[in-house]
mmCIF file with all atom_site columns, C-alpha atoms and ligand atoms in Angstrom:
data_model
loop_
_atom_site.group_PDB
_atom_site.id
_atom_site.type_symbol
_atom_site.label_atom_id
_atom_site.label_alt_id
_atom_site.label_comp_id
_atom_site.label_asym_id
_atom_site.label_entity_id
_atom_site.label_seq_id
_atom_site.pdbx_PDB_ins_code
_atom_site.Cartn_x
_atom_site.Cartn_y
_atom_site.Cartn_z
_atom_site.occupancy
_atom_site.B_iso_or_equiv
_atom_site.pdbx_formal_charge
_atom_site.auth_seq_id
_atom_site.auth_comp_id
_atom_site.auth_asym_id
_atom_site.auth_atom_id
_atom_site.pdbx_PDB_model_num
ATOM   1  C  CA  . UNK A 1 1  ? -14.184 -85.623 34.023 1.00 0.00 ? 1   UNK A CA  1
ATOM   2  C  CA  . UNK A 1 2  ? -12.520 -83.674 36.824 1.00 0.00 ? 2   UNK A CA  1
ATOM   3  C  CA  . UNK A 1 3  ? -10.156 -80.907 35.820 1.00 0.00 ? 3   UNK A CA  1
ATOM   4  C  CA  . UNK A 1 4  ? -7.007  -79.725 37.528 1.00 0.00 ? 4   UNK A CA  1
ATOM   5  C  CA  . UNK A 1 5  ? -4.969  -76.570 37.109 1.00 0.00 ? 5   UNK A CA  1
ATOM   6  C  CA  . UNK A 1 6  ? -1.218  -76.901 37.188 1.00 0.00 ? 6   UNK A CA  1
ATOM   7  C  CA  . UNK A 1 7  ? 0.977   -73.846 37.720 1.00 0.00 ? 7   UNK A CA  1
ATOM   8  C  CA  . UNK A 1 8  ? 4.587   -74.073 36.518 1.00 0.00 ? 8   UNK A CA  1
ATOM   9  C  CA  . UNK A 1 9  ? 6.447   -71.614 38.706 1.00 0.00 ? 9   UNK A CA  1
ATOM   10 C  CA  . UNK A 1 10 ? 9.593   -71.381 36.598 1.00 0.00 ? 10  UNK A CA  1
ATOM   11 C  CA  . UNK A 1 11 ? 7.777   -70.075 33.525 1.00 0.00 ? 11  UNK A CA  1
ATOM   12 C  CA  . UNK A 1 12 ? 4.704   -68.667 35.306 1.00 0.00 ? 12  UNK A CA  1
ATOM   13 C  CA  . UNK A 1 13 ? 2.227   -70.634 33.192 1.00 0.00 ? 13  UNK A CA  1
ATOM   14 C  CA  . UNK A 1 14 ? -1.012  -72.257 34.388 1.00 0.00 ? 14  UNK A CA  1
ATOM   15 C  CA  . UNK A 1 15 ? -2.519  -75.124 32.413 1.00 0.00 ? 15  UNK A CA  1
ATOM   16 C  CA  . UNK A 1 16 ? -5.935  -76.761 32.892 1.00 0.00 ? 16  UNK A CA  1
ATOM   17 C  CA  . UNK A 1 17 ? -5.848  -80.498 32.293 1.00 0.00 ? 17  UNK A CA  1
ATOM   18 C  CA  . UNK A 1 18 ? -8.089  -83.535 32.848 1.00 0.00 ? 18  UNK A CA  1
ATOM   19 C  CA  . UNK A 1 19 ? -7.593  -85.686 35.944 1.00 0.00 ? 19  UNK A CA  1
ATOM   20 C  CA  . UNK A 1 20 ? -5.167  -88.504 35.258 1.00 0.00 ? 20  UNK A CA  1
ATOM   21 C  CA  . UNK A 1 21 ? -2.678  -86.351 33.321 1.00 0.00 ? 21  UNK A CA  1
ATOM   22 C  CA  . UNK A 1 22 ? 0.946   -86.857 34.332 1.00 0.00 ? 22  UNK A CA  1
ATOM   23 C  CA  . UNK A 1 23 ? 2.893   -83.673 35.087 1.00 0.00 ? 23  UNK A CA  1
ATOM   24 C  CA  . UNK A 1 24 ? 5.602   -84.589 32.579 1.00 0.00 ? 24  UNK A CA  1
ATOM   25 C  CA  . UNK A 1 25 ? 3.046   -84.598 29.746 1.00 0.00 ? 25  UNK A CA  1
ATOM   26 C  CA  . UNK A 1 26 ? 2.291   -80.933 30.427 1.00 0.00 ? 26  UNK A CA  1
ATOM   27 C  CA  . UNK A 1 27 ? 5.730   -79.645 31.421 1.00 0.00 ? 27  UNK A CA  1
ATOM   28 C  CA  . UNK A 1 28 ? 7.126   -80.865 28.133 1.00 0.00 ? 28  UNK A CA  1
ATOM   29 C  CA  . UNK A 1 29 ? 4.474   -79.026 26.110 1.00 0.00 ? 29  UNK A CA  1
ATOM   30 C  CA  . UNK A 1 30 ? 4.665   -75.700 27.920 1.00 0.00 ? 30  UNK A CA  1
ATOM   31 C  CA  . UNK A 1 31 ? 8.455   -75.584 28.074 1.00 0.00 ? 31  UNK A CA  1
ATOM   32 C  CA  . UNK A 1 32 ? 9.034   -75.846 31.816 1.00 0.00 ? 32  UNK A CA  1
ATOM   33 C  CA  . UNK A 1 33 ? 12.574  -76.742 32.872 1.00 0.00 ? 33  UNK A CA  1
ATOM   34 C  CA  . UNK A 1 34 ? 11.300  -79.978 34.452 1.00 0.00 ? 34  UNK A CA  1
ATOM   35 C  CA  . UNK A 1 35 ? 13.187  -82.429 32.266 1.00 0.00 ? 35  UNK A CA  1
ATOM   36 C  CA  . UNK A 1 36 ? 12.958  -86.185 31.841 1.00 0.00 ? 36  UNK A CA  1
ATOM   37 C  CA  . UNK A 1 37 ? 14.858  -89.252 30.834 1.00 0.00 ? 37  UNK A CA  1
ATOM   38 C  CA  . UNK A 1 38 ? 13.238  -92.670 31.017 1.00 0.00 ? 38  UNK A CA  1
ATOM   39 C  CA  . UNK A 1 39 ? 9.628   -91.550 31.631 1.00 0.00 ? 39  UNK A CA  1
ATOM   40 C  CA  . UNK A 1 40 ? 9.147   -94.823 33.490 1.00 0.00 ? 40  UNK A CA  1
ATOM   41 C  CA  . UNK A 1 41 ? 9.935   -93.825 37.058 1.00 0.00 ? 41  UNK A CA  1
ATOM   42 C  CA  . UNK A 1 42 ? 13.408  -95.273 36.936 1.00 0.00 ? 42  UNK A CA  1
ATOM   43 C  CA  . UNK A 1 43 ? 16.061  -92.583 36.341 1.00 0.00 ? 43  UNK A CA  1
ATOM   44 C  CA  . UNK A 1 44 ? 15.037  -89.767 38.705 1.00 0.00 ? 44  UNK A CA  1
ATOM   45 C  CA  . UNK A 1 45 ? 15.782  -87.053 36.117 1.00 0.00 ? 45  UNK A CA  1
ATOM   46 C  CA  . UNK A 1 46 ? 12.260  -85.641 36.244 1.00 0.00 ? 46  UNK A CA  1
ATOM   47 C  CA  . UNK A 1 47 ? 12.297  -84.893 39.963 1.00 0.00 ? 47  UNK A CA  1
ATOM   48 C  CA  . UNK A 1 48 ? 10.335  -81.727 40.730 1.00 0.00 ? 48  UNK A CA  1
ATOM   49 C  CA  . UNK A 1 49 ? 9.220   -79.801 43.777 1.00 0.00 ? 49  UNK A CA  1
ATOM   50 C  CA  . UNK A 1 50 ? 5.491   -79.625 44.490 1.00 0.00 ? 50  UNK A CA  1
ATOM   51 C  CA  . UNK A 1 51 ? 5.053   -76.233 46.144 1.00 0.00 ? 51  UNK A CA  1
ATOM   52 C  CA  . UNK A 1 52 ? 1.282   -76.360 46.489 1.00 0.00 ? 52  UNK A CA  1
ATOM   53 C  CA  . UNK A 1 53 ? -1.531  -78.899 46.102 1.00 0.00 ? 53  UNK A CA  1
ATOM   54 C  CA  . UNK A 1 54 ? 0.499   -81.941 47.172 1.00 0.00 ? 54  UNK A CA  1
ATOM   55 C  CA  . UNK A 1 55 ? -2.728  -83.793 47.975 1.00 0.00 ? 55  UNK A CA  1
ATOM   56 C  CA  . UNK A 1 56 ? -4.074  -83.148 44.496 1.00 0.00 ? 56  UNK A CA  1
ATOM   57 C  CA  . UNK A 1 57 ? -1.623  -85.664 43.057 1.00 0.00 ? 57  UNK A CA  1
ATOM   58 C  CA  . UNK A 1 58 ? -1.726  -89.464 43.147 1.00 0.00 ? 58  UNK A CA  1
ATOM   59 C  CA  . UNK A 1 59 ? 0.258   -91.069 45.970 1.00 0.00 ? 59  UNK A CA  1
ATOM   60 C  CA  . UNK A 1 60 ? 3.818   -92.106 45.074 1.00 0.00 ? 60  UNK A CA  1
ATOM   61 C  CA  . UNK A 1 61 ? 4.117   -95.795 44.152 1.00 0.00 ? 61  UNK A CA  1
ATOM   62 C  CA  . UNK A 1 62 ? 6.598   -98.074 45.932 1.00 0.00 ? 62  UNK A CA  1
ATOM   63 C  CA  . UNK A 1 63 ? 8.929   -97.694 42.954 1.00 0.00 ? 63  UNK A CA  1
ATOM   64 C  CA  . UNK A 1 64 ? 8.668   -93.898 42.965 1.00 0.00 ? 64  UNK A CA  1
ATOM   65 C  CA  . UNK A 1 65 ? 9.314   -93.815 46.712 1.00 0.00 ? 65  UNK A CA  1
ATOM   66 C  CA  . UNK A 1 66 ? 12.458  -95.860 46.210 1.00 0.00 ? 66  UNK A CA  1
ATOM   67 C  CA  . UNK A 1 67 ? 13.763  -93.639 43.381 1.00 0.00 ? 67  UNK A CA  1
ATOM   68 C  CA  . UNK A 1 68 ? 13.025  -90.516 45.436 1.00 0.00 ? 68  UNK A CA  1
ATOM   69 C  CA  . UNK A 1 69 ? 14.969  -91.951 48.375 1.00 0.00 ? 69  UNK A CA  1
ATOM   70 C  CA  . UNK A 1 70 ? 17.848  -93.048 46.116 1.00 0.00 ? 70  UNK A CA  1
ATOM   71 C  CA  . UNK A 1 71 ? 18.068  -89.474 44.791 1.00 0.00 ? 71  UNK A CA  1
ATOM   72 C  CA  . UNK A 1 72 ? 17.924  -87.872 48.252 1.00 0.00 ? 72  UNK A CA  1
ATOM   73 C  CA  . UNK A 1 73 ? 14.640  -86.186 47.454 1.00 0.00 ? 73  UNK A CA  1
ATOM   74 C  CA  . UNK A 1 74 ? 13.511  -83.387 49.715 1.00 0.00 ? 74  UNK A CA  1
ATOM   75 C  CA  . UNK A 1 75 ? 10.083  -83.044 51.275 1.00 0.00 ? 75  UNK A CA  1
ATOM   76 C  CA  . UNK A 1 76 ? 7.357   -82.726 48.640 1.00 0.00 ? 76  UNK A CA  1
ATOM   77 C  CA  . UNK A 1 77 ? 9.585   -83.763 45.771 1.00 0.00 ? 77  UNK A CA  1
ATOM   78 C  CA  . UNK A 1 78 ? 7.963   -86.035 43.216 1.00 0.00 ? 78  UNK A CA  1
ATOM   79 C  CA  . UNK A 1 79 ? 8.756   -87.643 39.898 1.00 0.00 ? 79  UNK A CA  1
ATOM   80 C  CA  . UNK A 1 80 ? 6.951   -85.690 37.171 1.00 0.00 ? 80  UNK A CA  1
ATOM   81 C  CA  . UNK A 1 81 ? 6.620   -88.804 35.017 1.00 0.00 ? 81  UNK A CA  1
ATOM   82 C  CA  . UNK A 1 82 ? 4.787   -90.649 37.795 1.00 0.00 ? 82  UNK A CA  1
ATOM   83 C  CA  . UNK A 1 83 ? 2.662   -88.029 39.554 1.00 0.00 ? 83  UNK A CA  1
ATOM   84 C  CA  . UNK A 1 84 ? -0.824  -87.808 38.056 1.00 0.00 ? 84  UNK A CA  1
ATOM   85 C  CA  . UNK A 1 85 ? -3.172  -84.940 38.790 1.00 0.00 ? 85  UNK A CA  1
ATOM   86 C  CA  . UNK A 1 86 ? -6.400  -85.737 40.605 1.00 0.00 ? 86  UNK A CA  1
ATOM   87 C  CA  . UNK A 1 87 ? -8.100  -82.304 40.466 1.00 0.00 ? 87  UNK A CA  1
ATOM   88 C  CA  . UNK A 1 88 ? -7.882  -78.888 42.120 1.00 0.00 ? 88  UNK A CA  1
ATOM   89 C  CA  . UNK A 1 89 ? -4.827  -76.655 41.953 1.00 0.00 ? 89  UNK A CA  1
ATOM   90 C  CA  . UNK A 1 90 ? -1.196  -77.750 41.941 1.00 0.00 ? 90  UNK A CA  1
ATOM   91 C  CA  . UNK A 1 91 ? 2.028   -75.728 41.740 1.00 0.00 ? 91  UNK A CA  1
ATOM   92 C  CA  . UNK A 1 92 ? 5.333   -77.252 40.693 1.00 0.00 ? 92  UNK A CA  1
ATOM   93 C  CA  . UNK A 1 93 ? 8.848   -76.143 39.844 1.00 0.00 ? 93  UNK A CA  1
ATOM   94 C  CA  . UNK A 1 94 ? 12.116  -77.805 38.831 1.00 0.00 ? 94  UNK A CA  1
ATOM   95 C  CA  . UNK A 1 95 ? 14.405  -78.847 41.699 1.00 0.00 ? 95  UNK A CA  1
HETATM 96 S  S1  . FES B 2 .  ? 11.875  -89.555 33.613 1.00 0.00 ? 101 FES B S1  1
HETATM 97 FE FE1 . FES B 2 .  ? 13.000  -91.123 34.586 1.00 0.00 ? 101 FES B FE1 1
HETATM 98 S  S2  . FES B 2 .  ? 12.093  -91.195 36.539 1.00 0.00 ? 101 FES B S2  1
HETATM 99 FE FE2 . FES B 2 .  ? 10.845  -89.779 35.495 1.00 0.00 ? 101 FES B FE2 1
#
């Protein structure tokens, strides 16, 4: 299975995970300040900034796009509970 490395800028920790892992599953374990509420792509609490490797994440769903717009998301912001890693290197930080 493909592996991805995710760098959490706020705590300067890199984690190697299998493809398909959602960012929220890792951020919770390593103690990043990316927080969450519903974990279902509904509340917008888990919004994060993807600073590198944007294309190494799954595309936002229609629902995620809507929540991002509703929360005035900036460019390259994603919901950590929805974005799944595909492979390669990704860097994220809390917004
Ligand atoms: S935790 Fe609610 S949208 Fe991600």
